[in-house]
Coordinates of C-alpha atoms and ligand atoms in Angstrom, one line a residue:
M1 CA 8.9 50.9 -19.6
S2 CA 7.5 47.8 -21.4
R3 CA 4.7 46.0 -19.9
V4 CA 3.4 42.5 -19.7
H5 CA -0.1 41.0 -20.0
I6 CA -0.9 38.5 -17.3
E7 CA -3.7 36.0 -17.3
L8 CA -4.9 34.8 -14.1
P9 CA -6.5 31.3 -13.4
D10 CA -10.2 33.1 -13.0
G11 CA -9.7 34.6 -16.6
T12 CA -8.9 38.1 -15.5
R13 CA -6.2 39.9 -17.3
R14 CA -3.9 42.4 -16.0
D15 CA -0.9 44.6 -17.2
F16 CA 2.4 44.9 -15.2
P17 CA 5.5 46.5 -15.8
A18 CA 8.1 43.9 -17.3
G19 CA 10.2 42.4 -14.5
T20 CA 7.4 42.3 -12.1
T21 CA 7.7 39.2 -9.9
A22 CA 4.8 36.7 -9.4
L23 CA 5.2 37.5 -5.6
E24 CA 4.5 41.1 -6.6
V25 CA 1.6 40.0 -8.6
A26 CA 0.2 38.1 -5.7
R27 CA 0.7 41.0 -3.3
D28 CA -1.3 43.2 -5.8
I29 CA -4.3 40.7 -5.8
S30 CA -4.2 40.6 -1.6
E31 CA -1.7 40.5 0.9
R32 CA -3.2 37.2 2.2
L33 CA -2.4 35.5 -1.0
A34 CA 1.2 36.8 -0.9
R35 CA 1.6 35.4 2.5
Q36 CA 0.6 32.0 1.3
A37 CA 2.4 32.0 -2.0
V38 CA 5.3 29.5 -2.1
A39 CA 5.8 29.3 -5.9
A40 CA 4.2 30.1 -9.4
R41 CA 3.0 28.5 -12.3
I42 CA 3.9 30.3 -15.6
D43 CA 2.2 29.0 -18.7
G44 CA 1.8 25.8 -16.6
Q45 CA 5.5 25.8 -15.6
L46 CA 6.3 25.6 -11.8
T47 CA 8.9 28.2 -10.8
D48 CA 10.1 30.3 -8.0
V49 CA 7.5 32.9 -6.9
T50 CA 10.4 35.3 -7.0
A51 CA 10.8 34.8 -10.7
A52 CA 10.5 37.7 -13.0
L53 CA 7.7 38.1 -15.5
N54 CA 9.2 39.2 -18.8
R55 CA 6.6 38.1 -21.4
D56 CA 2.9 37.8 -21.5
C57 CA 1.8 34.7 -19.9
R58 CA -0.9 32.8 -17.9
L59 CA 0.3 32.9 -14.0
E60 CA -1.2 30.9 -11.2
I61 CA 0.0 31.4 -7.7
V62 CA 0.8 28.1 -6.0
T63 CA -0.2 28.1 -2.4
L64 CA 0.7 25.7 0.4
D65 CA -2.6 24.3 0.5
S66 CA -2.1 22.7 -2.9
P67 CA -0.3 19.3 -3.5
A68 CA 2.5 21.3 -5.8
G69 CA 2.7 23.8 -2.9
L70 CA 3.2 21.3 -0.1
E71 CA 5.7 19.3 -2.2
I72 CA 8.0 22.4 -2.6
Y73 CA 7.4 23.1 1.1
R74 CA 8.8 19.8 2.0
H75 CA 11.6 19.6 -0.7
S76 CA 12.7 22.9 0.8
T77 CA 12.8 21.5 4.2
A78 CA 15.0 18.7 2.7
H79 CA 17.4 21.6 1.8
L80 CA 17.1 22.9 5.1
M81 CA 18.0 19.7 6.9
A82 CA 21.0 19.2 4.4
Q83 CA 22.1 22.6 5.3
A84 CA 21.7 21.9 9.2
V85 CA 23.9 18.7 8.5
K86 CA 26.5 20.5 6.7
T87 CA 26.6 23.3 9.3
L88 CA 27.0 20.6 12.2
F89 CA 29.4 18.0 10.4
G90 CA 31.1 20.1 7.7
R91 CA 33.4 18.1 5.3
D92 CA 32.8 15.0 7.3
V93 CA 29.4 14.5 5.4
Q94 CA 28.8 14.9 1.8
V95 CA 25.4 15.5 0.3
T96 CA 23.5 13.9 -2.5
I97 CA 19.9 14.1 -3.2
G98 CA 16.7 14.8 -1.1
P99 CA 13.4 14.4 -2.6
A100 CA 10.0 15.1 -1.1
I101 CA 7.9 12.0 -0.5
E102 CA 4.6 11.3 1.0
N103 CA 4.1 13.3 4.2
G104 CA 7.7 14.5 4.3
F105 CA 11.0 14.0 2.4
Y106 CA 14.4 12.4 2.8
Y107 CA 17.9 13.3 2.3
D108 CA 20.8 10.9 1.3
F109 CA 24.2 11.6 2.8
Y110 CA 27.4 10.0 2.4
S111 CA 30.1 9.8 5.0
E112 CA 33.1 7.6 5.8
T113 CA 33.4 8.8 9.3
H114 CA 30.1 9.7 10.8
K115 CA 27.1 7.4 11.2
F116 CA 23.9 9.1 12.0
T117 CA 21.8 7.7 15.0
P118 CA 18.4 8.8 16.1
E119 CA 20.0 10.3 19.3
E120 CA 21.3 13.1 16.9
F121 CA 17.8 13.9 15.5
D122 CA 17.1 16.6 18.2
A123 CA 20.4 18.5 17.5
I124 CA 19.7 18.5 13.8
E125 CA 16.2 19.7 14.2
A126 CA 17.5 22.3 16.6
K127 CA 19.9 23.6 14.0
M128 CA 17.1 23.5 11.5
A129 CA 14.8 25.6 13.6
E130 CA 17.6 28.1 14.1
L131 CA 18.2 28.4 10.3
A132 CA 14.6 28.7 9.7
A133 CA 14.1 31.4 12.4
A134 CA 17.0 33.5 10.6
D135 CA 14.7 33.6 7.7
L136 CA 17.5 33.2 5.0
P137 CA 16.3 34.2 1.6
I138 CA 16.6 31.2 -0.9
R139 CA 18.0 32.2 -4.0
R140 CA 18.4 30.6 -7.4
E141 CA 21.5 30.8 -9.4
E142 CA 22.3 29.8 -13.0
M143 CA 25.8 28.9 -13.9
T144 CA 27.6 26.8 -16.7
R145 CA 28.1 23.2 -15.9
E146 CA 31.9 23.7 -15.6
S147 CA 31.5 26.4 -13.2
A148 CA 29.2 24.2 -11.2
I149 CA 31.4 21.3 -11.3
E150 CA 34.2 23.5 -10.0
L151 CA 32.1 24.8 -7.3
F152 CA 31.1 21.5 -5.7
R153 CA 34.5 20.0 -6.3
E154 CA 36.2 22.9 -4.2
Q155 CA 33.5 22.0 -1.6
G156 CA 34.4 18.1 -1.8
E157 CA 30.8 17.3 -2.8
A158 CA 32.0 14.3 -5.3
Y159 CA 28.3 13.2 -5.7
K160 CA 27.0 16.5 -6.7
V161 CA 30.0 16.8 -9.3
E162 CA 28.8 13.2 -10.5
L163 CA 25.3 14.5 -10.9
I164 CA 26.1 17.5 -12.9
E165 CA 28.5 15.5 -15.1
D166 CA 25.7 13.4 -16.1
L167 CA 23.4 16.3 -17.0
P168 CA 23.0 17.1 -20.6
N169 CA 22.4 20.8 -19.8
Q170 CA 25.2 23.5 -20.5
T171 CA 23.7 25.7 -17.6
V172 CA 22.5 24.4 -14.5
S173 CA 20.6 25.8 -11.7
L174 CA 21.7 26.1 -7.8
Y175 CA 19.8 27.3 -4.8
R176 CA 21.7 29.1 -2.2
Q177 CA 20.6 29.9 1.4
G178 CA 23.1 31.3 3.8
D179 CA 26.5 29.7 3.1
F180 CA 24.7 26.5 1.7
V181 CA 24.4 25.8 -1.9
D182 CA 22.7 22.7 -3.5
L183 CA 22.3 21.8 -7.1
C184 CA 18.5 21.9 -7.9
R185 CA 16.0 22.3 -10.7
G186 CA 13.6 24.1 -8.0
P187 CA 11.4 25.8 -7.5
H188 CA 11.8 26.5 -3.6
L189 CA 10.2 28.4 -1.2
P190 CA 11.2 32.4 -0.8
S191 CA 13.1 31.9 2.2
T192 CA 13.8 29.6 5.1
G193 CA 11.2 31.4 7.4
F194 CA 8.3 29.7 5.7
I195 CA 9.2 26.5 7.3
K196 CA 7.4 25.9 10.4
A197 CA 6.9 22.3 11.2
F198 CA 9.2 19.4 10.7
K199 CA 10.4 16.2 12.5
L200 CA 13.2 13.6 11.9
T201 CA 11.8 10.2 11.9
S202 CA 14.4 7.5 11.1
V203 CA 17.7 6.7 9.3
A204 CA 18.2 3.8 6.8
G205 CA 20.7 2.8 4.7
A206 CA 20.5 3.4 0.8
Y207 CA 22.7 2.7 -2.2
W208 CA 23.8 5.8 -4.2
R209 CA 21.3 5.6 -7.4
G210 CA 19.8 2.5 -5.9
D211 CA 22.8 0.6 -7.3
E212 CA 24.1 -2.1 -5.0
N213 CA 27.6 -1.8 -6.5
R214 CA 27.8 1.8 -5.6
A215 CA 28.4 3.5 -2.2
M216 CA 26.0 2.8 0.7
L217 CA 24.5 6.2 1.7
Q218 CA 22.5 7.1 5.0
R219 CA 19.2 8.2 4.3
L220 CA 17.5 10.6 6.9
Y221 CA 13.9 10.5 6.8
A222 CA 11.7 13.3 8.0
T223 CA 8.2 14.6 8.0
A224 CA 7.1 18.2 7.4
F225 CA 3.7 20.0 7.6
P226 CA 2.8 23.8 7.2
D227 CA 2.0 24.2 10.8
R228 CA 2.7 22.5 14.3
K229 CA -0.9 21.4 14.5
E230 CA -0.9 19.4 11.4
L231 CA 2.6 17.9 12.3
K232 CA 1.1 16.8 15.7
A233 CA -1.8 15.2 14.3
H234 CA 0.5 13.4 11.6
L235 CA 2.7 12.2 14.6
Q236 CA -0.1 10.9 16.4
R237 CA -1.3 8.7 13.3
L238 CA 2.3 7.5 13.0
E239 CA 2.3 6.4 16.8
E240 CA -1.1 4.8 16.4
A241 CA 0.4 2.9 13.3
R242 CA 3.4 1.9 15.3
K243 CA 1.1 0.3 17.9
R244 CA -1.0 -1.4 15.4
D245 CA 1.9 -2.5 13.3
H246 CA 1.0 -6.2 12.3
R247 CA 4.4 -7.4 12.7
K248 CA 4.5 -6.3 16.3
L249 CA 0.9 -7.6 16.9
G250 CA 1.6 -10.9 15.0
R251 CA 4.2 -11.5 17.4
E252 CA 2.1 -10.5 20.5
L253 CA -0.9 -12.3 19.5
D254 CA 1.1 -15.4 18.3
L255 CA -0.2 -15.4 14.8
F256 CA 2.8 -16.0 12.6
S257 CA 6.6 -15.6 12.4
F258 CA 9.3 -15.6 9.7
S259 CA 12.5 -17.7 10.0
E260 CA 15.8 -16.6 8.4
E261 CA 16.7 -20.2 8.4
A262 CA 13.4 -21.0 6.5
G263 CA 13.9 -18.2 4.0
A264 CA 13.1 -14.5 4.1
G265 CA 9.6 -13.5 3.2
L266 CA 8.2 -16.8 3.6
V267 CA 5.2 -16.8 6.3
I268 CA 5.0 -19.5 9.0
W269 CA 1.5 -19.5 10.5
H270 CA 1.3 -20.4 14.1
P271 CA -2.0 -22.1 15.3
K272 CA -3.9 -18.9 15.9
G273 CA -2.8 -17.3 12.5
A274 CA -3.5 -20.5 10.7
L275 CA -7.0 -20.7 12.2
L276 CA -7.6 -16.9 11.4
R277 CA -6.6 -17.8 7.7
T278 CA -8.7 -20.8 7.5
I279 CA -11.7 -18.9 8.5
L280 CA -11.1 -16.3 5.8
E281 CA -10.4 -18.9 3.2
D282 CA -13.7 -20.8 4.3
F283 CA -15.6 -17.4 4.1
E284 CA -14.2 -17.0 0.6
R285 CA -15.1 -20.5 -0.5
R286 CA -18.7 -20.0 0.8
E287 CA -19.0 -16.4 -1.0
H288 CA -17.5 -17.9 -4.4
L289 CA -19.9 -20.7 -4.4
K290 CA -22.9 -18.5 -3.8
R291 CA -21.8 -16.5 -6.7
G292 CA -21.6 -19.3 -9.3
Y293 CA -17.8 -19.9 -9.2
D294 CA -16.3 -23.3 -9.3
I295 CA -13.6 -24.4 -6.9
V296 CA -10.5 -25.8 -8.9
M297 CA -7.0 -26.6 -7.8
G298 CA -3.8 -26.7 -9.8
P299 CA -0.3 -27.9 -8.8
Q300 CA 2.4 -25.8 -7.4
L301 CA 5.1 -26.7 -10.2
L302 CA 4.2 -26.6 -13.9
R303 CA 6.7 -27.7 -16.7
T304 CA 8.8 -24.9 -17.8
D305 CA 7.7 -25.4 -21.5
L306 CA 4.3 -24.4 -20.4
W307 CA 5.7 -21.1 -18.9
K308 CA 7.2 -20.6 -22.1
T309 CA 4.0 -20.9 -24.2
S310 CA 2.2 -18.5 -21.7
G311 CA 5.1 -15.8 -22.0
H312 CA 6.0 -16.0 -18.5
Y313 CA 9.3 -17.5 -19.2
D314 CA 10.3 -14.6 -21.4
N315 CA 8.7 -11.8 -19.4
Y316 CA 8.6 -12.9 -15.9
R317 CA 11.5 -15.3 -15.4
E318 CA 13.4 -13.2 -13.0
N319 CA 10.6 -13.4 -10.5
M320 CA 10.1 -17.1 -10.7
Y321 CA 11.8 -20.0 -9.0
F322 CA 12.7 -23.1 -11.2
T323 CA 13.7 -26.7 -10.4
E324 CA 14.6 -29.7 -12.4
V325 CA 13.8 -33.3 -11.9
E326 CA 14.9 -36.2 -13.9
G327 CA 16.0 -33.7 -16.6
Q328 CA 12.8 -32.0 -16.8
G329 CA 12.6 -28.5 -16.1
Y330 CA 9.8 -26.9 -13.7
G331 CA 8.5 -23.4 -12.6
I332 CA 7.0 -22.8 -9.4
K333 CA 3.9 -21.1 -10.2
P334 CA 4.0 -17.3 -9.7
M335 CA 0.4 -17.1 -11.0
N336 CA -2.7 -19.6 -11.1
C337 CA -4.0 -18.9 -14.7
L338 CA -2.4 -21.8 -16.4
S339 CA -4.1 -24.7 -14.6
H340 CA -7.3 -22.9 -15.3
M341 CA -6.9 -22.8 -18.9
I342 CA -5.9 -26.3 -19.0
I343 CA -9.3 -27.1 -17.2
Y344 CA -11.1 -24.9 -19.8
K345 CA -9.2 -26.8 -22.6
S346 CA -10.1 -30.3 -21.0
Q347 CA -13.3 -30.4 -23.2
I348 CA -15.1 -28.7 -26.1
R349 CA -17.0 -25.7 -24.6
S350 CA -20.1 -24.4 -26.2
Y351 CA -21.4 -20.8 -25.7
R352 CA -24.0 -22.5 -23.4
D353 CA -21.4 -23.6 -20.8
L354 CA -20.3 -19.9 -20.4
P355 CA -19.6 -18.0 -18.4
L356 CA -17.0 -20.3 -16.4
R357 CA -15.8 -19.1 -13.4
F358 CA -12.8 -20.9 -11.9
F359 CA -11.8 -20.1 -8.5
E360 CA -8.5 -21.0 -6.6
L361 CA -7.2 -20.1 -3.2
G362 CA -3.9 -20.4 -5.2
T363 CA -0.5 -20.3 -3.5
V364 CA 2.1 -18.5 -5.5
H365 CA 5.7 -17.7 -5.1
R366 CA 7.3 -14.4 -6.6
H367 CA 11.0 -13.5 -6.1
E368 CA 11.2 -10.2 -4.3
K369 CA 14.4 -8.8 -3.4
S370 CA 15.1 -8.9 0.2
G371 CA 15.2 -5.0 0.7
V372 CA 11.6 -4.7 -0.3
L373 CA 10.2 -7.6 2.0
H374 CA 7.9 -6.3 4.7
G375 CA 5.9 -8.3 7.4
L376 CA 3.0 -9.8 5.6
T377 CA 2.5 -7.1 3.0
R378 CA 5.6 -7.9 1.0
V379 CA 6.5 -11.6 1.0
R380 CA 7.9 -14.2 -1.4
G381 CA 5.1 -16.8 -1.1
F382 CA 1.4 -15.9 -0.8
T383 CA -2.0 -17.2 -1.6
Q384 CA -4.4 -15.3 -3.8
D385 CA -8.3 -15.6 -3.9
D386 CA -7.8 -15.9 -7.6
A387 CA -10.6 -16.5 -10.3
H388 CA -10.5 -16.6 -14.0
I389 CA -13.7 -15.9 -15.7
L390 CA -14.0 -17.2 -19.4
C391 CA -17.1 -15.7 -21.1
T392 CA -18.5 -14.4 -24.5
P393 CA -17.8 -10.9 -25.3
D394 CA -21.5 -10.3 -24.7
Q395 CA -21.2 -11.6 -21.2
L396 CA -18.3 -9.3 -20.2
D397 CA -20.4 -6.3 -19.0
G398 CA -22.4 -8.4 -16.6
E399 CA -19.4 -10.3 -15.4
I400 CA -17.4 -7.3 -14.4
K401 CA -20.6 -5.8 -12.8
G402 CA -20.9 -9.1 -10.7
V403 CA -17.3 -8.6 -9.6
L404 CA -17.8 -5.3 -8.6
Q405 CA -20.9 -6.1 -6.7
F406 CA -18.8 -8.8 -5.0
V407 CA -16.1 -6.3 -4.0
R408 CA -18.9 -4.0 -2.5
D409 CA -20.3 -6.9 -0.5
V410 CA -16.9 -8.1 0.9
M411 CA -15.5 -4.5 1.7
G412 CA -18.8 -3.8 3.6
I413 CA -18.5 -6.8 5.7
F414 CA -15.0 -5.8 6.9
G415 CA -16.0 -2.2 7.2
F416 CA -13.5 -0.8 4.7
A417 CA -14.2 2.3 2.4
Y418 CA -12.4 1.9 -1.0
E419 CA -11.3 3.7 -4.1
L420 CA -11.7 2.5 -7.7
E421 CA -9.3 3.2 -10.6
I422 CA -9.3 2.1 -14.1
S423 CA -6.3 1.8 -16.5
T424 CA -6.8 2.0 -20.0
R425 CA -4.8 1.1 -23.2
P426 CA -1.1 2.0 -23.3
A427 CA 0.8 3.0 -26.4
K428 CA 2.3 -0.6 -27.0
S429 CA -0.4 -3.1 -26.6
I430 CA -1.7 -6.2 -28.3
G431 CA -5.4 -7.1 -29.3
S432 CA -7.7 -5.5 -31.7
D433 CA -9.3 -2.1 -31.3
Q434 CA -12.5 -3.7 -31.1
D435 CA -11.3 -5.9 -28.3
W436 CA -10.0 -2.9 -26.2
E437 CA -13.1 -0.9 -26.8
R438 CA -15.3 -3.6 -25.6
A439 CA -13.3 -4.3 -22.6
T440 CA -12.9 -0.8 -21.6
N441 CA -16.5 -0.2 -22.0
A442 CA -17.3 -3.0 -20.0
L443 CA -15.2 -1.9 -17.1
M444 CA -16.2 1.8 -17.5
N445 CA -19.9 0.8 -17.3
A446 CA -19.5 -1.3 -14.3
L447 CA -17.6 1.6 -12.6
K448 CA -20.4 3.9 -13.6
D449 CA -23.0 1.3 -12.2
T450 CA -21.4 1.4 -8.7
G451 CA -22.3 5.1 -8.3
L452 CA -19.0 5.5 -6.9
P453 CA -16.3 8.1 -8.0
F454 CA -13.3 6.5 -9.9
E455 CA -10.0 7.7 -11.3
V456 CA -9.1 7.2 -14.9
N457 CA -5.2 6.3 -15.6
E458 CA -5.0 7.0 -19.1
G459 CA -2.7 4.6 -21.0
D460 CA -1.7 2.9 -17.9
G461 CA -3.1 -0.6 -18.4
A462 CA -1.0 -3.7 -19.1
F463 CA -0.2 -4.4 -22.8
Y464 CA -2.6 -7.3 -22.9
G465 CA -5.8 -5.6 -21.4
P466 CA -7.4 -2.8 -19.4
K467 CA -7.8 -3.3 -15.7
I468 CA -9.7 -1.8 -12.6
D469 CA -7.9 -1.5 -9.3
V470 CA -9.5 -1.3 -6.0
K471 CA -7.6 0.3 -2.9
L472 CA -9.3 -0.1 0.4
K473 CA -8.9 2.5 3.1
D474 CA -8.1 1.3 6.5
A475 CA -8.9 2.9 9.9
L476 CA -5.8 5.1 9.8
D477 CA -6.8 6.3 6.3
R478 CA -4.1 4.4 4.5
R479 CA -4.6 2.9 1.0
W480 CA -4.0 -0.8 0.3
Q481 CA -4.2 -2.4 -3.0
C482 CA -6.7 -5.3 -2.9
A483 CA -9.0 -6.4 -5.7
T484 CA -8.1 -6.2 -9.3
I485 CA -10.2 -7.1 -12.4
Q486 CA -7.8 -7.5 -15.4
C487 CA -8.9 -8.2 -19.0
D488 CA -6.5 -10.5 -21.0
F489 CA -6.4 -10.7 -24.8
T490 CA -3.1 -12.6 -24.9
L491 CA -3.6 -15.8 -22.7
P492 CA -6.7 -16.9 -24.8
E493 CA -4.8 -16.5 -28.0
R494 CA -1.4 -18.2 -26.8
F495 CA -3.4 -21.0 -25.4
D496 CA -5.8 -21.2 -28.4
L497 CA -8.9 -21.2 -26.2
S498 CA -12.3 -21.5 -28.2
F499 CA -16.1 -22.2 -27.7
V500 CA -18.7 -23.1 -30.2
G501 CA -21.0 -20.2 -30.8
A502 CA -24.6 -20.2 -31.6
D503 CA -23.6 -20.2 -35.2
G504 CA -21.8 -23.4 -35.0
E505 CA -18.4 -21.7 -35.5
K506 CA -15.4 -21.4 -33.1
H507 CA -14.9 -18.3 -31.4
R508 CA -12.3 -16.9 -28.8
P509 CA -13.7 -16.4 -25.1
V510 CA -12.9 -13.3 -23.2
M511 CA -10.7 -13.9 -20.2
V512 CA -10.6 -12.0 -17.0
H513 CA -8.3 -12.4 -14.1
R514 CA -9.6 -11.1 -10.7
V515 CA -9.0 -11.2 -7.1
I516 CA -11.1 -9.8 -4.3
L517 CA -9.0 -9.9 -1.2
G518 CA -5.6 -10.1 -3.3
S519 CA -3.2 -11.8 -1.3
I520 CA -4.6 -13.1 1.8
E521 CA -1.3 -12.6 3.5
R522 CA -1.4 -8.9 2.9
F523 CA -5.1 -8.8 3.5
I524 CA -4.5 -10.3 7.1
G525 CA -1.6 -7.9 7.7
V526 CA -4.2 -5.1 6.8
L527 CA -6.8 -6.5 8.9
I528 CA -4.6 -6.7 12.0
E529 CA -3.7 -3.1 11.6
H530 CA -7.4 -1.9 10.7
Y531 CA -8.8 -3.6 13.9
A532 CA -5.5 -3.0 15.9
G533 CA -5.8 -6.7 16.8
N534 CA -9.4 -6.6 18.0
F535 CA -10.9 -9.0 15.4
P536 CA -14.6 -9.2 15.1
L537 CA -16.2 -12.2 16.7
W538 CA -16.8 -14.1 13.4
I539 CA -13.1 -14.2 12.4
S540 CA -11.4 -14.2 15.9
P541 CA -9.4 -17.3 16.1
V542 CA -10.4 -17.6 19.7
Q543 CA -13.8 -16.2 20.4
A544 CA -14.2 -17.0 24.2
V545 CA -12.0 -18.0 27.1
V546 CA -13.5 -19.8 30.0
V547 CA -12.0 -18.6 33.3
N548 CA -12.7 -20.0 36.8
V549 CA -12.7 -17.7 39.8
T550 CA -11.1 -20.4 42.2
D551 CA -10.2 -24.2 42.0
N552 CA -13.7 -24.7 43.2
Q553 CA -15.4 -24.3 39.9
A554 CA -12.7 -26.1 37.9
A555 CA -14.6 -29.2 37.0
Y556 CA -17.8 -27.1 36.1
A557 CA -15.4 -24.8 33.9
Q558 CA -13.9 -27.8 32.2
Q559 CA -17.6 -29.2 31.5
V560 CA -18.6 -25.7 29.9
F561 CA -15.5 -25.5 28.0
N562 CA -16.1 -29.0 26.4
E563 CA -19.6 -28.1 25.6
L564 CA -18.7 -24.9 24.0
R565 CA -15.9 -26.6 21.9
A566 CA -18.4 -29.4 20.8
A567 CA -21.0 -26.8 19.7
G568 CA -18.2 -25.3 17.3
L569 CA -17.1 -22.4 19.2
R570 CA -13.6 -21.4 19.0
V571 CA -12.8 -21.5 22.7
R572 CA -10.1 -21.8 25.1
Q573 CA -9.9 -22.4 29.0
D574 CA -7.6 -20.8 31.7
L575 CA -8.2 -22.9 34.8
R576 CA -4.8 -22.2 36.3
N577 CA -4.7 -21.2 39.9
E578 CA -4.2 -17.6 39.5
K579 CA -5.9 -14.4 40.5
L580 CA -9.0 -13.7 38.4
G581 CA -7.6 -10.1 37.6
F582 CA -4.4 -11.6 36.3
K583 CA -6.4 -14.0 34.0
I584 CA -8.6 -11.3 32.7
R585 CA -5.5 -8.9 31.9
E586 CA -4.0 -11.9 30.1
A587 CA -7.2 -12.3 28.0
Q588 CA -7.3 -8.6 27.4
V589 CA -3.5 -8.7 26.0
E590 CA -4.8 -11.4 23.6
K591 CA -7.7 -9.5 22.7
I592 CA -10.0 -12.3 23.1
P593 CA -13.6 -11.1 22.5
Y594 CA -15.2 -12.7 25.5
M595 CA -14.2 -14.0 28.8
L596 CA -16.7 -16.4 30.4
V597 CA -16.1 -16.0 34.2
I598 CA -17.2 -18.8 36.3
G599 CA -17.7 -18.1 40.1
D600 CA -19.8 -20.3 42.7
K601 CA -23.0 -18.5 41.7
E602 CA -22.5 -19.4 37.9
M603 CA -21.7 -23.0 39.0
E604 CA -24.6 -23.1 41.0
Q605 CA -27.0 -21.7 38.4
G606 CA -25.3 -23.5 35.5
T607 CA -24.6 -20.5 33.8
V608 CA -21.4 -18.4 32.7
A609 CA -21.0 -14.7 33.2
P610 CA -19.7 -13.1 29.7
R611 CA -17.2 -10.3 29.9
H612 CA -16.7 -8.5 26.8
R613 CA -13.0 -7.4 26.0
S614 CA -14.2 -3.6 26.2
G615 CA -15.1 -4.4 29.8
K616 CA -18.8 -4.6 29.2
M617 CA -20.5 -7.3 31.1
L618 CA -23.5 -9.3 29.9
D619 CA -26.2 -10.9 31.9
A620 CA -25.2 -14.4 33.1
M621 CA -26.5 -17.2 30.6
S622 CA -26.4 -20.8 30.1
P623 CA -23.8 -22.0 27.8
A624 CA -26.1 -23.2 25.3
D625 CA -27.5 -19.6 25.1
F626 CA -24.1 -18.2 24.6
V627 CA -23.6 -20.6 21.8
R628 CA -26.8 -19.1 20.2
F629 CA -25.5 -15.5 21.2
V630 CA -22.4 -16.1 19.3
D631 CA -24.0 -17.8 16.3
D632 CA -26.5 -14.9 16.2
E633 CA -23.5 -12.3 16.1
C634 CA -21.8 -14.2 13.3
K635 CA -24.6 -15.3 11.1
N636 CA -24.4 -12.5 8.5
Y637 CA -21.0 -13.9 7.3
H638 CA -22.1 -17.4 6.9
Ligands
ZN701 ZN1 16.0 21.3 -4.2
ZN702 ZN1 -4.5 -15.1 -13.7

């Protein structure tokens, strides 16, 4: 019998009879490895662990604890769910596709007669558990496309037929488990018994192939983990995320709303939300001024001709809103760059004037499809903490370092950890090799300077320059895009920006677009969820509420309130004739940091008794001392 030579990841080589499966090799290494094996990589190619080895190759056993293994596990669970649905609903439901996604998978079904509801999830999960317990082998089959089309046509699976018809291949692969068969590239788990822990989470509509002119499908979302413990932990995280959902808390805390009458994706800030936003904006203005930025402001509308010069009209028109006044076309700005360049060009610039750092809390509008809008995190109108740095090529290094230091300072204040990524030159790009090299080096040097690890996305940059992305990690360990630092070689060209160098000649400045928090709307959405609505004292729109115990202290409580408000505290009063416990509960629901309780004793002594929202009581103090106490706690942010 002929033999094949196998090279394992640790470099060892072994001989096996041709036709040995990857699983048998795993078993030969250790029983434990065989138990955990869910797939194999043969010469880098993912394949079923039951695949036979017929040639010399490099072999890696893929286990559940790897990202690839987990994806195969989740995708196999999608097949299991489709099998359960087909077993329960038969020809009333047609299968389409079911990929793995983060933390789980989905499967899209088509049905004219059946509408899935969350009440059915238990029954589907029970059927899945039954099919998993049966430990059905999952077998790969290959057949000609004609036979496969015939097979799915007989089963009434029109979507599978369409998928195969669009494939260029002469043969296609199918995976069969029990009497369920699905068109699939694979690989898959060896059997359904590997699947241990899953849960259906939601149902939503989705167009076939994402095309709104095609059929509306029903997408069942589910989560899946290798064991029950991990699933449980994940479900707890989901539950916590639901409790912290900024759309829910935004309503409960009366921060903002959306109005279909006003327009989808357009935020309406209520008094407390508007105040929260103002506090953040004031903070941003102070921090930018401290770092040598100039505050500028441009108009919301700029003439369409200018958007043609900038290239936005050609490349970004579908995302923009346009209007016409007295025969003149205008575009509502989707970005803030243009006014900043007009300011730059308003006078002759010398190298001695640089760097210039123009900062604007710039409100922009970008058309997003209604399907992707989501609370504050995906909107059509938002405000960026946007700045454009114009500098000499020599200054670029220092400027990028300064921005990353800025990011570090700000993220530290909010208690966010973050991750860094750099995206480098793509295949199609403008700008000289020298430009790209200098800019990429500046970004790399600044990244190295942080001492933090960073990821390199090779070739993933915009065609007009490399960039750094900063993703913050919130309290639930979710990632959110915040800061970006983008070098730009095109706008300085298109707008013919220049400065007079030490040599008396004209030179092109380097341009950097950068945001720190990104969209203020999204950042507030993230903050609400990060703090679960318990804002730190310095950004709380209401820092304290004055509460009297009985009507007897109403006049004194009013006087305290007036004093605190005049001292600049963000304070409210609750002098209603209600039980103290009731008022405290209400203040708790509003997550107000301090309740200032006033009874007879406080009135006599001219003090207040502060009670923190955690329940902790502070010693009674005079109103003036409470002002000092608050100032002290907030002073690091001013
Ligand atoms: Zn599959
Ligand atoms: Zn810009």
